[in-house]
PDB file of N, CA and C and ligand atoms in Angstrom:
ATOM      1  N   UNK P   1     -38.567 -32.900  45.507  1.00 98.00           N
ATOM      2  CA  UNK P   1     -39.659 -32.416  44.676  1.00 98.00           C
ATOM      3  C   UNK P   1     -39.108 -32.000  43.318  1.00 98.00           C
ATOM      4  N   UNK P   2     -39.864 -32.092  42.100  1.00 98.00           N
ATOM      5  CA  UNK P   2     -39.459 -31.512  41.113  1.00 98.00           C
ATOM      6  C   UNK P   2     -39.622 -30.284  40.509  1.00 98.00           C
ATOM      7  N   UNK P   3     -38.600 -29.505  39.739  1.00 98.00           N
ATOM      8  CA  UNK P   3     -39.266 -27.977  39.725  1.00 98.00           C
ATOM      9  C   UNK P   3     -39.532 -28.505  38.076  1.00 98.00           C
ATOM     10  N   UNK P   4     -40.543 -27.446  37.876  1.00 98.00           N
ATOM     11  CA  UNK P   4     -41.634 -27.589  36.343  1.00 98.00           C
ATOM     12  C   UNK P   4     -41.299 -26.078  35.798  1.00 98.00           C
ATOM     13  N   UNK P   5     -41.043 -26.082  35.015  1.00 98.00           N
ATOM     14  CA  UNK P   5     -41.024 -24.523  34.088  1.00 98.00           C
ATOM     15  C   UNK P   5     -42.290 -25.152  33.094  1.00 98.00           C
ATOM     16  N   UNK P   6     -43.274 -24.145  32.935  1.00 97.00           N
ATOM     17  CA  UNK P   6     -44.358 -24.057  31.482  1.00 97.00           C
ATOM     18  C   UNK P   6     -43.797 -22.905  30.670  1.00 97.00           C
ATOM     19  N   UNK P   7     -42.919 -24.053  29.765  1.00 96.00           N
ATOM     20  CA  UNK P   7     -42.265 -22.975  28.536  1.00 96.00           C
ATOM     21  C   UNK P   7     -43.331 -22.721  27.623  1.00 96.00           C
ATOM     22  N   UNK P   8     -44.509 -22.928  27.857  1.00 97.00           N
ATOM     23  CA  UNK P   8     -45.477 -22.613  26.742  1.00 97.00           C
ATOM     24  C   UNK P   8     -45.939 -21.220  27.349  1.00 97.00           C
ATOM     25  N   UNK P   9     -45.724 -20.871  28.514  1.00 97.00           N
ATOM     26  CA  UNK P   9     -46.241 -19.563  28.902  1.00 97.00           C
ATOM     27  C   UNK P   9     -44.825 -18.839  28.721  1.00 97.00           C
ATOM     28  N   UNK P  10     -43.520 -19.231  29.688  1.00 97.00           N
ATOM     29  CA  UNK P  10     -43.223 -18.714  30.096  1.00 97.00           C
ATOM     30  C   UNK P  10     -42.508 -17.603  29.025  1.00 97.00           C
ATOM     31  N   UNK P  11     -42.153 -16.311  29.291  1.00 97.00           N
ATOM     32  CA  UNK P  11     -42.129 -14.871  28.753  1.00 97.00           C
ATOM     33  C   UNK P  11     -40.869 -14.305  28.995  1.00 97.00           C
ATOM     34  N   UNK P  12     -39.420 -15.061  29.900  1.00 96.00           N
ATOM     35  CA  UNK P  12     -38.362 -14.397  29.677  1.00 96.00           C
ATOM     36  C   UNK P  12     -38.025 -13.363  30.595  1.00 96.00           C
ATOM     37  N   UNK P  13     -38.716 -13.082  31.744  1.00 94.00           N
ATOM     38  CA  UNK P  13     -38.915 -11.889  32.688  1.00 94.00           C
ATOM     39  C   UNK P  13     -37.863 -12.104  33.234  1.00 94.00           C
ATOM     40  N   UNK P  14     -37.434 -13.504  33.287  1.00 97.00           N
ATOM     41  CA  UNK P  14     -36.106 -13.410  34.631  1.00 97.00           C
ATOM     42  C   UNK P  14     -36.250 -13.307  35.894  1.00 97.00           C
ATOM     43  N   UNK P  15     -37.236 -13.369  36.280  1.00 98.00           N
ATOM     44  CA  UNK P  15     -37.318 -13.537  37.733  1.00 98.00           C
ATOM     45  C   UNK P  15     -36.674 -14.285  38.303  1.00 98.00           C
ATOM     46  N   UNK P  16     -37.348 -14.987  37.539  1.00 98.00           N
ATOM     47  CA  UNK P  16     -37.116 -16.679  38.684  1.00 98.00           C
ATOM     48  C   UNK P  16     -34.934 -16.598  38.446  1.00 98.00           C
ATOM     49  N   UNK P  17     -34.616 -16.333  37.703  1.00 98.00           N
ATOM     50  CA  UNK P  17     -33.348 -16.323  37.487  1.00 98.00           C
ATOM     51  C   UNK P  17     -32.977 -15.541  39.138  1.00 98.00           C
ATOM     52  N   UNK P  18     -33.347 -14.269  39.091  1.00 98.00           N
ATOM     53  CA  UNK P  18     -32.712 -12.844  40.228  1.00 98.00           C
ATOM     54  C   UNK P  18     -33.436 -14.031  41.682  1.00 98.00           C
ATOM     55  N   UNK P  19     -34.019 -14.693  41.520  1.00 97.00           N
ATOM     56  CA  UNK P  19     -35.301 -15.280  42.856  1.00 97.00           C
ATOM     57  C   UNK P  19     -34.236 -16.512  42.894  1.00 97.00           C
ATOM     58  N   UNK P  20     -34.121 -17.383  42.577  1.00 98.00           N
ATOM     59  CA  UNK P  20     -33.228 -19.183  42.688  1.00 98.00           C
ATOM     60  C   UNK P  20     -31.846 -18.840  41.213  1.00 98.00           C
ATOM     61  N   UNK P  21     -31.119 -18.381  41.458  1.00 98.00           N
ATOM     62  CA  UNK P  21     -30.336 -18.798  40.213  1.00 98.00           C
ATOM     63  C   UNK P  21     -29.461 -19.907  40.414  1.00 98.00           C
ATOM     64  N   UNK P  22     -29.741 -20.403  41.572  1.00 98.00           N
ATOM     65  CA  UNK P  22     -29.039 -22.068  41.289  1.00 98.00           C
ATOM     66  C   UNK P  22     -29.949 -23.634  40.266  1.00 98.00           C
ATOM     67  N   UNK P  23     -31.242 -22.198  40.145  1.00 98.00           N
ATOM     68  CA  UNK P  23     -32.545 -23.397  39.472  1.00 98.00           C
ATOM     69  C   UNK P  23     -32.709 -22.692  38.231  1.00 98.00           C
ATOM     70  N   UNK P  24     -32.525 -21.589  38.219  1.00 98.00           N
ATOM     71  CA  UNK P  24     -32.972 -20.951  36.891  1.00 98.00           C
ATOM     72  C   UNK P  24     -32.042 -20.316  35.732  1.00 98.00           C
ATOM     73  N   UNK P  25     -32.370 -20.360  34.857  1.00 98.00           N
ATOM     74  CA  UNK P  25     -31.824 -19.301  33.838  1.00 98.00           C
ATOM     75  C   UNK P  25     -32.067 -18.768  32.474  1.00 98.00           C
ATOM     76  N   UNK P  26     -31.488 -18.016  32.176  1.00 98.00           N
ATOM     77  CA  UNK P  26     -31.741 -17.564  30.499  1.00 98.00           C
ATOM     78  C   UNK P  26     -31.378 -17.651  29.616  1.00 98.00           C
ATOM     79  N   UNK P  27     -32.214 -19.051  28.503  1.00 97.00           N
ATOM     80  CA  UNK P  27     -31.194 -19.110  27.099  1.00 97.00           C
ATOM     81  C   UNK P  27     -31.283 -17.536  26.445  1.00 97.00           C
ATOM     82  N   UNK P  28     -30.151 -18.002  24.910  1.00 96.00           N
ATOM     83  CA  UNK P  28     -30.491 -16.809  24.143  1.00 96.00           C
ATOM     84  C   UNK P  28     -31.603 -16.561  23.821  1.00 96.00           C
ATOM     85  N   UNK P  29     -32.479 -17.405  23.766  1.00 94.00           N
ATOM     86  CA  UNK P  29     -33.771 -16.665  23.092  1.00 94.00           C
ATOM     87  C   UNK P  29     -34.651 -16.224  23.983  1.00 94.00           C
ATOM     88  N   UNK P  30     -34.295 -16.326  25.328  1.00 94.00           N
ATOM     89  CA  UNK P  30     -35.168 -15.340  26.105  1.00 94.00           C
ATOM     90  C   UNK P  30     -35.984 -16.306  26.806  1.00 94.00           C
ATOM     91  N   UNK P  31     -35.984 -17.645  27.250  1.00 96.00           N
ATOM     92  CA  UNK P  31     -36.648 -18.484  27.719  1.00 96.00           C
ATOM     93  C   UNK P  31     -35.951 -19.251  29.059  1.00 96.00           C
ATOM     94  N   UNK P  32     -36.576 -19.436  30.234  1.00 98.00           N
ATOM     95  CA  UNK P  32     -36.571 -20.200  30.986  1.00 98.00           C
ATOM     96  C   UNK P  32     -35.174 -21.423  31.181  1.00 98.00           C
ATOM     97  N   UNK P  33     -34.539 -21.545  31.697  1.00 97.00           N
ATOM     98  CA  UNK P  33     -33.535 -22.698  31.520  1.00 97.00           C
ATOM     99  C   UNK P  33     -33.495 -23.298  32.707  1.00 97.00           C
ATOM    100  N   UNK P  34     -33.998 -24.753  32.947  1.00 98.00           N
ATOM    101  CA  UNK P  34     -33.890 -25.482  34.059  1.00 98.00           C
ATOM    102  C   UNK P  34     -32.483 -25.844  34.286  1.00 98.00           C
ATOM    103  N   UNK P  35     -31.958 -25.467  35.377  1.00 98.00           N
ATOM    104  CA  UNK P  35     -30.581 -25.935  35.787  1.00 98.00           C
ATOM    105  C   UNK P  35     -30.563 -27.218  36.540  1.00 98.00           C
ATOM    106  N   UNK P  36     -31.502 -27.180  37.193  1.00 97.00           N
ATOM    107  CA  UNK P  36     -31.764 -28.543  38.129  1.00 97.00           C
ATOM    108  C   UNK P  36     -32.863 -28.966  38.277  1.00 97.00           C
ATOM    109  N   UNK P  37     -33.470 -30.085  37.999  1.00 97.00           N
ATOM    110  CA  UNK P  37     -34.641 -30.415  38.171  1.00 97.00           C
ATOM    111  C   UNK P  37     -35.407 -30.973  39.355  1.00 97.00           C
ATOM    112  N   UNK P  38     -34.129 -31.124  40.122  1.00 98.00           N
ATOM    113  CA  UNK P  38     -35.120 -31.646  41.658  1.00 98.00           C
ATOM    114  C   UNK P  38     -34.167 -30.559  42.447  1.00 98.00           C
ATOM    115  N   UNK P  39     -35.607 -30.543  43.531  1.00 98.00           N
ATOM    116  CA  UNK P  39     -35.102 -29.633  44.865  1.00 98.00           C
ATOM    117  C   UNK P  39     -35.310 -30.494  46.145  1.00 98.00           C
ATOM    118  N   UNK P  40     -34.624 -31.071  46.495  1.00 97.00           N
ATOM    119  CA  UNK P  40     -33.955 -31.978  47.468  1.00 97.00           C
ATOM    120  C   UNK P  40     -34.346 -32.040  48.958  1.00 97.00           C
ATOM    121  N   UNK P  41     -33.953 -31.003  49.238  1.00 97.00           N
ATOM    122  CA  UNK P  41     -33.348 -30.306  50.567  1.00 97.00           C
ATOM    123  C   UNK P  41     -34.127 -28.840  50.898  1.00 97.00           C
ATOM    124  N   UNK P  42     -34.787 -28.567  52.276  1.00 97.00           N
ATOM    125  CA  UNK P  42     -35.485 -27.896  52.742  1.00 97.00           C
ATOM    126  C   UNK P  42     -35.191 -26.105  51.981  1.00 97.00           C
ATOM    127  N   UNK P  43     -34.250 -25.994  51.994  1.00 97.00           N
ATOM    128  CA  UNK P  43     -33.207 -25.061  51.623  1.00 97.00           C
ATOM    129  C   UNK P  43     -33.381 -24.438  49.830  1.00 97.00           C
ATOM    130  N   UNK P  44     -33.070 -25.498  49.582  1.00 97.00           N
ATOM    131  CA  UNK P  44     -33.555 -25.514  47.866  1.00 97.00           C
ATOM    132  C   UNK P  44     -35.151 -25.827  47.582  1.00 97.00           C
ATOM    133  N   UNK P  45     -35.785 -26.352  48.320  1.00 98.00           N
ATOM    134  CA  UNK P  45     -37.217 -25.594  47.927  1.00 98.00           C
ATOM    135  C   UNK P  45     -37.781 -25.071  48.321  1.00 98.00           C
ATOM    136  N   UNK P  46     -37.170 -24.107  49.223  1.00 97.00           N
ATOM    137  CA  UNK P  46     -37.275 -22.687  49.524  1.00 97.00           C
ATOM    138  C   UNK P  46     -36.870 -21.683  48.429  1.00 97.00           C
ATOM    139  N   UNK P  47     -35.544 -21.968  47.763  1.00 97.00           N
ATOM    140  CA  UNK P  47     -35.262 -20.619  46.483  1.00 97.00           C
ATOM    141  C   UNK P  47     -35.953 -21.229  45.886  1.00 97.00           C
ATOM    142  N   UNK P  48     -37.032 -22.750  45.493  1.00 98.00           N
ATOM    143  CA  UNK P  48     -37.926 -22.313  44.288  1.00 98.00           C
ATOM    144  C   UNK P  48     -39.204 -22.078  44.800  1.00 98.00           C
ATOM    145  N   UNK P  49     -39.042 -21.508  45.962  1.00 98.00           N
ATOM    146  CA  UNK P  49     -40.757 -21.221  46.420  1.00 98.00           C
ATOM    147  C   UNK P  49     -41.042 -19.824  46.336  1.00 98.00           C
ATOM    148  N   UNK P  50     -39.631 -19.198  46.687  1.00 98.00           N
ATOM    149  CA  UNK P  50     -39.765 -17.713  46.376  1.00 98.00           C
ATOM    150  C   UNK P  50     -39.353 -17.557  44.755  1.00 98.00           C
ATOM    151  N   UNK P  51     -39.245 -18.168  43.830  1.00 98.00           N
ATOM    152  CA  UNK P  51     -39.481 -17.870  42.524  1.00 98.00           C
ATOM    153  C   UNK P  51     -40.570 -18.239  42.225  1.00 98.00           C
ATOM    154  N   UNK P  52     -41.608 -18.916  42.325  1.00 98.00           N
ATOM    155  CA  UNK P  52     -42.769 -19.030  42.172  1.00 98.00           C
ATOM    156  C   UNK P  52     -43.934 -18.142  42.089  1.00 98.00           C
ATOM    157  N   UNK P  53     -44.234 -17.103  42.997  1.00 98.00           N
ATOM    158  CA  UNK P  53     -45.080 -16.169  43.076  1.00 98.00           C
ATOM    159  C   UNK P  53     -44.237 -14.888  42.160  1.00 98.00           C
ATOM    160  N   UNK P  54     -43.017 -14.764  42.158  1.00 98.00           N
ATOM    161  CA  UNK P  54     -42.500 -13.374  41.465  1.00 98.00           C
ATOM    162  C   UNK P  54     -42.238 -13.543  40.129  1.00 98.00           C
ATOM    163  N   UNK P  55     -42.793 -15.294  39.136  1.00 98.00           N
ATOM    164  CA  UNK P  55     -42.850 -15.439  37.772  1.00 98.00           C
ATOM    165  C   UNK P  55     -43.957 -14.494  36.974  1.00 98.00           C
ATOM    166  N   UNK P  56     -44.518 -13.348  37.055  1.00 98.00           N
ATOM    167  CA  UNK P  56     -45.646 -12.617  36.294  1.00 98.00           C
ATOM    168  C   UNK P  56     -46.294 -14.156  35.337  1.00 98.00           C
ATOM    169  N   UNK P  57     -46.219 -14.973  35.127  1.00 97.00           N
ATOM    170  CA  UNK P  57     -46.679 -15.835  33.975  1.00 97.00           C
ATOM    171  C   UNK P  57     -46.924 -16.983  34.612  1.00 97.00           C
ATOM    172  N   UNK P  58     -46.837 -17.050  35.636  1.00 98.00           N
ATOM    173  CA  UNK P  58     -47.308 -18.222  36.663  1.00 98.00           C
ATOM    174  C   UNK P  58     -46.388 -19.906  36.187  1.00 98.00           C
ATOM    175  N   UNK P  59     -45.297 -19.692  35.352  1.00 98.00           N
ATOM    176  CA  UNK P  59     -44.862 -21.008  34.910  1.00 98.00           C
ATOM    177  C   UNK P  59     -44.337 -21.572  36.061  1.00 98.00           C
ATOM    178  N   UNK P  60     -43.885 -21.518  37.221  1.00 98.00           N
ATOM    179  CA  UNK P  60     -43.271 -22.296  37.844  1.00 98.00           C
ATOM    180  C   UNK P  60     -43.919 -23.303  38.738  1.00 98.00           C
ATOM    181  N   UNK P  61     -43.880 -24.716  38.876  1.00 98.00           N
ATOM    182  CA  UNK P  61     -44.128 -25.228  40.018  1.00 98.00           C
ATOM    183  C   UNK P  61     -43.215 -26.060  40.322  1.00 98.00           C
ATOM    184  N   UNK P  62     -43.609 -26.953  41.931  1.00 97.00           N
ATOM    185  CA  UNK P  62     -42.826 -27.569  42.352  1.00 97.00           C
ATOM    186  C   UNK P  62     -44.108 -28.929  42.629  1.00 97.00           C
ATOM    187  N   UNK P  63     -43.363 -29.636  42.124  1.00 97.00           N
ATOM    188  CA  UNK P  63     -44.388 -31.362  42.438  1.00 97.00           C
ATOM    189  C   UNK P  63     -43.457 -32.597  43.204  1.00 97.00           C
ATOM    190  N   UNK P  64     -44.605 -32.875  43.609  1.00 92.00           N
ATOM    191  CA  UNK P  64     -44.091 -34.693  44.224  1.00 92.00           C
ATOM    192  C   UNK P  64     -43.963 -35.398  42.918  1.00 92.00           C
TER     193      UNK P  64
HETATM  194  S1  SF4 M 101     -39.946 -15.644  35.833  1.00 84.24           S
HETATM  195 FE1  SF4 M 101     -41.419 -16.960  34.771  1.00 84.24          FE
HETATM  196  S2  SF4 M 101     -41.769 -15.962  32.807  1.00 84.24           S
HETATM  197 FE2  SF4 M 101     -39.890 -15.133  33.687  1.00 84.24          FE
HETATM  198  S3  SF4 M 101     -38.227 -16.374  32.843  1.00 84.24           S
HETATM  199 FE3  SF4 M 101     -38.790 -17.263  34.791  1.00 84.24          FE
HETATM  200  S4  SF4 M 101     -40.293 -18.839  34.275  1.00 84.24           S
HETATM  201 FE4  SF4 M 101     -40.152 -17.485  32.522  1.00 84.24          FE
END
């Protein structure tokens, strides 16, 4: 599956970083950084399922 950041929302909270930091992170300017774009394996889209609900800004999904 693929993970989606909406950098047009997203706000820099870091969640998703403390929630998957093998998927997420923080440039300098305070935005979202996709580390990996597909989640593979049962395992890995699990850490982006629990970053999903704890984004306050709703940017994250995961698609076919
Ligand atoms: S938790 Fe959401 S708003 Fe915060 S940095 Fe991650 S994607 Fe952006």
């Amino acid at each position: 599956m693929n993970v989606v950041i909406d950098l047009g929302v997203c706000q820099g909270y870091g969640n998703c970083v403390v929630a998957a930091p093998a998927f997420f992170d923080l440039d300098d300017a305070g935005q979202a950084v996709l580390l990996r774009a597909e989640a593979e394996t049962e395992a890995e889209q699990e850490a982006v399922r629990a970053a999903i609900p704890v984004c306050p800004m709703n940017a994250i999904r995961l698609e076919h």
